[in-house]
C-alpha cells in the first residue's frame, strides 16, 4: 500500500513546502528565525554517540572494503525533513543532534520553519558553525501573485541579501518552471527568469539552482516529443543556472514519463543527465523509495537505505569522475518521515557505511 496519505503526493509536497516558505515573506532579517533552545533539550529518539567518539559510519560498520562512497565533509540534510523538531525544540537542539549523527552541512527551506522567537541570520549562521555544520543552500519560492512575497520574482534583492548574510554558497528554488505554462516557449520564458536570477546570484559569489520534482520530466503540451527538463537544460546558461537533482523524484519521473503521451517509448536514466554535465549539479537530494508499481508514482518514500534506489552505484558514479570527488553536496531528505530524528540518524549511518566496489 502506498505510504502517501494524499491522492496527489507531489502536489501535496509542493503546497506544504510552499506554505512553509511563505512564513518568511515580509520578515526582516533580524526576525526570520526561531529561537534556539538549549542543546540538551533534545530527547527521545536521539542516538547516543558511538563509543570512543566514532562517527555513525564507524559505529554501524562498513559495507565492503573499498573507500567510502560518501566524500568527506559533504553529507548534508534538508531541514524541511526536521521541520517538526525545529518548531518544537528550536534550531540549537536540532543542530546538536545532526552533529552527533555525523552531518557536515544543512540546507534551509525557509528560515522560520515554525520556530518561535527572533534570532538574526548572523546568529543562525554562528549556531550552525558552532555545531560543525556548514549552511550550504536554501530553497526559496520562484514567484507569487503577491508583490511582497519572499520569492525570486518578487523580492530578488532581499532573497540574495539574506543568503549572503548566512554565508550560503548556493541559493535556489524547489518550484518547477511552470510559471508560464507547460509549452516549449513557456519554459523558455522561465529559463530567461532563471538566467536573470543566476546572474544576480553569481554577482554575489553564489550559485542559483533549481530542484526538480517528477513533473519536470514530463513532455511539452505543444510538442509531446520534447521533454521539458531538456528544454530547461538547453535554454539556461550553464554558468548561471545549476541543478539540484532530487534523485528520488527523478526516478519517479523515470517511472511516470518513460513513454510519451502517444505511448511510444522514451526511456531515460537520471544518472546519465548528471554524467553528461556533472558541473551543472553541485547539489543532490538523497531520498529513497521502495519500488511499488501499483503506486502511480512508482515508489513509496522511505528512510535512506530502506528503499530500492542504489546509492552505492549513483554516488560512486558521480564522485569517481575526474575532479569530482569533492565537487558535489549530498543532502539527505524525507518529505514526511515517521520520526524525523530517527530518519536523520539512520540515513547518515547508511550513507557513511557505503563502500566502493573493489
Coordinates of N, CA and C in Angstrom, one line a residue, residues 31-177:
X31 N 14.5 39.0 12.3 CA 13.5 38.2 12.9 C 13.0 37.1 12.0
X32 N 13.8 36.5 11.2 CA 13.4 35.5 10.2 C 13.4 34.1 10.9
X33 N 14.1 33.9 12.0 CA 14.3 32.6 12.5 C 13.8 32.4 13.9
X34 N 13.5 31.1 14.2 CA 13.1 30.8 15.6 C 14.2 30.7 16.6
X35 N 13.8 30.9 17.8 CA 14.8 30.8 18.9 C 15.4 29.4 19.0
X36 N 16.7 29.4 19.3 CA 17.3 28.1 19.5 C 17.3 27.7 21.0
X37 N 16.7 26.6 21.3 CA 16.6 26.1 22.7 C 17.9 25.5 23.1
X38 N 18.2 25.3 24.4 CA 19.4 24.8 24.8 C 19.7 23.4 24.2
X39 N 21.0 23.1 23.9 CA 21.3 21.9 23.2 C 20.9 20.7 23.9
X40 N 20.8 20.7 25.2 CA 20.4 19.5 25.9 C 18.9 19.2 26.0
X41 N 18.1 20.0 25.2 CA 16.7 19.8 25.2 C 16.3 18.7 24.3
X42 N 17.1 18.3 23.4 CA 16.7 17.2 22.5 C 16.7 15.9 23.2
X43 N 15.5 15.2 23.1 CA 15.4 13.9 23.8 C 14.7 12.9 22.9
X44 N 14.4 11.8 23.4 CA 13.6 10.8 22.7 C 14.4 9.9 21.9
X45 N 14.4 10.0 20.5 CA 15.0 9.1 19.6 C 16.4 9.4 19.3
X46 N 17.0 10.4 19.9 CA 18.4 10.8 19.6 C 19.3 9.6 20.0
X47 N 20.2 9.3 19.0 CA 21.1 8.2 19.3 C 22.3 8.7 20.2
X48 N 22.7 7.8 21.0 CA 23.9 8.1 21.8 C 25.1 8.1 20.9
X49 N 26.2 8.9 21.3 CA 27.4 8.9 20.5 C 28.0 7.5 20.5
X50 N 28.6 7.2 19.4 CA 29.3 5.9 19.3 C 30.5 5.8 20.2
X51 N 30.8 4.6 20.8 CA 31.9 4.5 21.7 C 33.2 5.1 21.1
X52 N 33.9 5.9 22.0 CA 35.2 6.5 21.5 C 35.0 7.6 20.5
X53 N 33.8 8.2 20.5 CA 33.6 9.3 19.6 C 33.5 8.9 18.1
X54 N 33.2 7.7 17.8 CA 33.2 7.2 16.5 C 32.1 7.9 15.7
X55 N 32.3 8.1 14.4 CA 31.2 8.6 13.6 C 30.2 7.5 13.4
X56 N 29.0 7.9 12.9 CA 28.0 6.9 12.6 C 28.5 5.8 11.6
X57 N 29.4 6.2 10.7 CA 29.9 5.2 9.8 C 30.7 4.1 10.5
X58 N 31.5 4.5 11.5 CA 32.3 3.6 12.2 C 31.4 2.7 13.1
X59 N 30.4 3.4 13.7 CA 29.6 2.6 14.6 C 28.7 1.6 13.9
X60 N 28.3 1.9 12.7 CA 27.3 1.0 12.0 C 28.0 -0.1 11.2
X61 N 29.3 0.1 11.0 CA 30.0 -0.9 10.2 C 30.0 -0.7 8.7
X62 N 31.1 -0.8 8.1 CA 31.2 -0.5 6.6 C 30.7 -1.7 5.8
X63 N 30.1 -1.4 4.7 CA 29.7 -2.4 3.7 C 30.7 -2.5 2.6
X64 N 31.5 -3.5 2.7 CA 32.6 -3.7 1.7 C 33.9 -3.2 2.2
X65 N 34.9 -3.3 1.4 CA 36.3 -2.9 1.8 C 36.9 -1.8 1.1
X66 N 36.2 -1.2 0.1 CA 36.7 -0.1 -0.7 C 36.6 1.2 0.1
X67 N 37.0 2.3 -0.5 CA 37.0 3.6 0.2 C 35.5 4.0 0.3
X68 N 35.2 4.9 1.3 CA 33.8 5.3 1.5 C 33.2 5.9 0.2
X69 N 32.0 5.6 -0.1 CA 31.4 6.2 -1.3 C 31.1 7.7 -1.0
X70 N 30.7 8.0 0.2 CA 30.4 9.4 0.5 C 31.7 10.2 0.7
X71 N 31.9 11.3 0.0 CA 33.1 12.1 0.2 C 33.1 12.7 1.6
X72 N 34.3 12.9 2.1 CA 34.4 13.5 3.5 C 33.9 15.0 3.4
X73 N 33.1 15.3 4.4 CA 32.6 16.7 4.6 C 31.5 17.1 3.7
X74 N 30.9 16.2 3.0 CA 29.9 16.5 2.0 C 28.5 15.9 2.3
X75 N 28.2 15.4 3.5 CA 26.9 15.0 3.8 C 26.1 16.1 4.5
X76 N 25.0 16.4 3.9 CA 24.1 17.4 4.5 C 22.7 16.9 4.7
X77 N 21.8 17.7 5.1 CA 20.4 17.3 5.3 C 19.5 18.5 5.0
X78 N 18.4 18.3 4.3 CA 17.5 19.4 4.0 C 16.6 19.5 5.3
X79 N 16.6 20.7 5.9 CA 16.0 20.9 7.2 C 14.4 20.8 7.1
X80 N 13.9 20.8 5.9 CA 12.5 20.5 5.7 C 12.1 19.2 6.4
X81 N 13.0 18.2 6.3 CA 12.7 16.9 6.9 C 12.6 17.0 8.4
X82 N 13.1 18.0 9.0 CA 13.2 18.1 10.5 C 12.3 19.3 11.0
X83 N 11.4 19.7 10.2 CA 10.6 20.9 10.5 C 9.8 20.7 11.8
X84 N 9.4 19.5 12.1 CA 8.7 19.3 13.3 C 9.6 19.5 14.6
X85 N 10.8 19.1 14.5 CA 11.7 19.3 15.6 C 12.2 20.7 15.7
X86 N 12.4 21.4 14.6 CA 12.8 22.8 14.7 C 11.6 23.6 15.3
X87 N 10.4 23.3 15.0 CA 9.3 24.1 15.5 C 9.0 23.9 17.0
X88 N 9.4 22.7 17.5 CA 9.2 22.4 18.9 C 10.4 22.6 19.8
X89 N 11.6 22.3 19.3 CA 12.8 22.4 20.0 C 13.7 23.6 19.7
X90 N 13.6 24.2 18.5 CA 14.4 25.2 18.1 C 15.6 24.7 17.3
X91 N 16.3 25.6 16.7 CA 17.5 25.1 15.8 C 18.6 24.5 16.6
X92 N 18.9 25.0 17.8 CA 20.0 24.6 18.6 C 20.0 23.1 18.8
X93 N 19.0 22.5 19.4 CA 18.9 21.1 19.7 C 19.0 20.3 18.4
X94 N 18.3 20.8 17.3 CA 18.4 20.1 16.1 C 19.8 20.0 15.5
X95 N 20.5 21.1 15.5 CA 21.9 21.1 15.1 C 22.7 20.2 15.9
X96 N 22.5 20.2 17.2 CA 23.3 19.3 18.1 C 23.1 17.9 17.7
X97 N 21.9 17.5 17.4 CA 21.7 16.1 17.0 C 22.3 15.8 15.7
X98 N 22.2 16.7 14.7 CA 22.8 16.5 13.4 C 24.3 16.3 13.5
X99 N 24.9 17.1 14.4 CA 26.4 17.0 14.7 C 26.7 15.6 15.2
X100 N 25.9 15.1 16.1 CA 26.1 13.7 16.7 C 25.9 12.7 15.6
X101 N 25.1 12.9 14.7 CA 24.8 11.9 13.6 C 25.9 11.9 12.5
X102 N 26.8 12.9 12.5 CA 27.8 12.9 11.5 C 27.5 13.7 10.3
X103 N 26.6 14.7 10.4 CA 26.3 15.6 9.3 C 27.3 16.7 9.2
X104 N 27.6 17.2 8.0 CA 28.5 18.2 7.8 C 27.9 19.5 7.3
X105 N 26.7 19.4 6.7 CA 26.0 20.6 6.1 C 24.5 20.6 6.4
X106 N 24.0 21.8 6.2 CA 22.5 21.9 6.3 C 22.0 22.8 5.1
X107 N 20.8 22.4 4.6 CA 20.2 23.2 3.6 C 18.8 23.7 4.1
X108 N 18.6 24.9 4.0 CA 17.3 25.5 4.5 C 16.2 25.4 3.5
X109 N 15.0 25.4 4.1 CA 13.8 25.6 3.2 C 12.9 26.6 3.9
X110 N 13.3 27.9 3.8 CA 12.8 28.9 4.6 C 13.5 29.1 5.9
X111 N 13.4 30.2 6.5 CA 14.2 30.5 7.7 C 13.5 30.5 9.0
X112 N 12.2 30.1 9.1 CA 11.5 30.1 10.3 C 11.1 28.7 10.7
X113 N 10.5 27.9 9.8 CA 10.0 26.6 10.0 C 9.2 26.4 11.2
X114 N 8.4 27.5 11.6 CA 7.5 27.4 12.7 C 8.1 27.7 14.0
X115 N 9.4 27.9 14.1 CA 10.1 28.1 15.4 C 9.7 29.5 15.9
X116 N 9.5 29.6 17.2 CA 9.0 30.9 17.8 C 10.2 31.6 18.4
X117 N 10.1 33.0 18.3 CA 11.1 33.8 18.9 C 12.2 34.3 17.9
X118 N 12.6 35.5 18.0 CA 13.5 36.1 17.0 C 15.0 35.6 17.2
X119 N 15.7 35.5 16.1 CA 17.1 35.2 16.1 C 17.6 35.8 14.7
X120 N 18.7 36.4 14.7 CA 19.2 37.0 13.5 C 19.8 36.0 12.6
X121 N 20.0 36.3 11.3 CA 20.7 35.4 10.4 C 22.1 35.2 10.8
X122 N 22.8 36.2 11.3 CA 24.1 36.1 11.8 C 24.2 35.1 12.9
X123 N 23.2 35.1 13.9 CA 23.2 34.2 15.0 C 23.0 32.8 14.5
X124 N 22.1 32.6 13.5 CA 21.8 31.3 13.0 C 23.1 30.7 12.3
X125 N 23.7 31.6 11.6 CA 25.0 31.1 10.9 C 26.0 30.7 11.9
X126 N 26.1 31.4 13.0 CA 27.1 31.1 14.1 C 26.7 29.8 14.8
X127 N 25.4 29.7 15.0 CA 24.9 28.5 15.7 C 25.2 27.2 14.9
X128 N 25.0 27.3 13.6 CA 25.3 26.1 12.7 C 26.8 25.8 12.8
X129 N 27.6 26.9 12.6 CA 29.0 26.6 12.6 C 29.5 26.1 14.0
X130 N 28.9 26.5 15.1 CA 29.3 26.0 16.4 C 29.1 24.5 16.5
X131 N 28.2 24.0 15.7 CA 27.9 22.5 15.7 C 28.5 21.9 14.5
X132 N 29.5 22.5 13.9 CA 30.2 21.9 12.8 C 29.4 21.7 11.5
X133 N 28.4 22.6 11.4 CA 27.5 22.4 10.2 C 27.7 23.6 9.3
X134 N 27.9 23.4 8.0 CA 28.1 24.4 7.0 C 26.7 24.7 6.3
X135 N 26.2 25.9 6.5 CA 24.9 26.2 5.7 C 25.3 26.3 4.2
X136 N 24.8 25.3 3.5 CA 25.2 25.2 2.1 C 24.2 25.8 1.1
X137 N 22.9 25.8 1.4 CA 22.0 26.3 0.4 C 20.6 26.6 1.1
X138 N 19.7 27.1 0.3 CA 18.3 27.3 0.8 C 17.4 27.3 -0.4
X139 N 16.1 26.8 -0.1 CA 15.1 26.8 -1.1 C 14.2 28.1 -0.8
X140 N 13.9 28.8 -1.9 CA 13.0 30.0 -1.8 C 12.0 29.8 -3.0
X141 N 10.8 30.4 -2.8 CA 9.8 30.3 -3.9 C 10.3 31.0 -5.1
X142 N 9.8 30.6 -6.3 CA 10.1 31.1 -7.6 C 9.3 32.4 -7.8
X143 N 8.0 32.4 -7.7 CA 7.2 33.5 -8.0 C 5.9 33.5 -7.2
X144 N 5.2 34.6 -7.1 CA 3.9 34.6 -6.4 C 3.1 35.8 -7.0
X145 N 1.8 35.7 -6.8 CA 0.9 36.8 -7.2 C 1.0 38.0 -6.2
X146 N 1.5 37.7 -5.0 CA 1.7 38.7 -4.0 C 3.0 39.5 -4.3
X147 N 2.9 40.8 -4.5 CA 4.1 41.6 -4.8 C 5.1 41.6 -3.7
X148 N 4.6 41.4 -2.5 CA 5.5 41.4 -1.3 C 6.0 40.0 -0.9
X149 N 5.7 39.0 -1.7 CA 6.1 37.6 -1.4 C 7.6 37.5 -1.3
X150 N 8.1 36.6 -0.5 CA 9.5 36.3 -0.4 C 9.9 35.3 -1.4
X151 N 10.0 35.7 -2.7 CA 10.3 34.9 -3.8 C 11.4 35.5 -4.7
X152 N 11.9 34.8 -5.6 CA 12.9 35.3 -6.5 C 12.3 36.4 -7.4
X153 N 11.1 36.1 -7.9 CA 10.5 37.0 -8.8 C 10.1 38.3 -8.2
X154 N 9.6 38.3 -6.9 CA 9.1 39.5 -6.3 C 10.1 40.2 -5.4
X155 N 11.0 39.5 -4.8 CA 12.0 40.2 -3.9 C 13.4 39.6 -4.1
X156 N 13.9 39.7 -5.3 CA 15.2 39.1 -5.6 C 16.3 39.6 -4.7
X157 N 16.4 40.9 -4.5 CA 17.4 41.6 -3.7 C 17.4 41.1 -2.3
X158 N 16.2 41.0 -1.7 CA 16.1 40.6 -0.3 C 16.5 39.1 -0.2
X159 N 16.1 38.3 -1.1 CA 16.4 36.9 -1.1 C 18.0 36.7 -1.1
X160 N 18.6 37.5 -1.9 CA 20.1 37.3 -2.0 C 20.8 38.0 -0.8
X161 N 20.2 39.1 -0.3 CA 20.8 39.7 0.9 C 20.8 38.7 2.0
X162 N 19.7 38.0 2.2 CA 19.6 37.0 3.3 C 20.5 35.8 3.1
X163 N 20.6 35.3 1.9 CA 21.5 34.2 1.6 C 22.9 34.6 1.9
X164 N 23.3 35.9 1.5 CA 24.6 36.3 1.7 C 24.9 36.5 3.2
X165 N 23.9 36.9 4.0 CA 24.1 37.1 5.4 C 24.4 35.7 6.1
X166 N 23.8 34.7 5.5 CA 24.0 33.3 6.1 C 25.3 32.7 5.5
X167 N 25.9 33.3 4.6 CA 27.2 32.8 4.0 C 26.9 31.6 3.1
X168 N 25.7 31.6 2.5 CA 25.4 30.5 1.6 C 26.2 30.5 0.3
X169 N 26.6 29.4 -0.2 CA 27.2 29.3 -1.5 C 26.3 29.0 -2.6
X170 N 25.1 28.6 -2.2 CA 24.0 28.2 -3.2 C 22.7 28.8 -2.7
X171 N 21.9 29.3 -3.6 CA 20.5 29.7 -3.3 C 19.6 29.3 -4.5
X172 N 18.5 28.7 -4.1 CA 17.7 28.1 -5.2 C 16.3 28.0 -4.9
X173 N 15.6 27.3 -5.8 CA 14.1 27.1 -5.7 C 13.7 25.7 -5.9
X174 N 12.7 25.2 -5.2 CA 12.2 23.9 -5.4 C 10.9 24.0 -6.2
X175 N 10.6 25.2 -6.7 CA 9.5 25.4 -7.6 C 9.8 25.0 -9.0
X176 N 8.9 24.3 -9.7 CA 9.1 23.9 -11.1 C 9.0 25.1 -12.0
X177 N 9.5 25.1 -13.2 CA 9.5 26.2 -14.1 C 8.2 26.3 -14.9

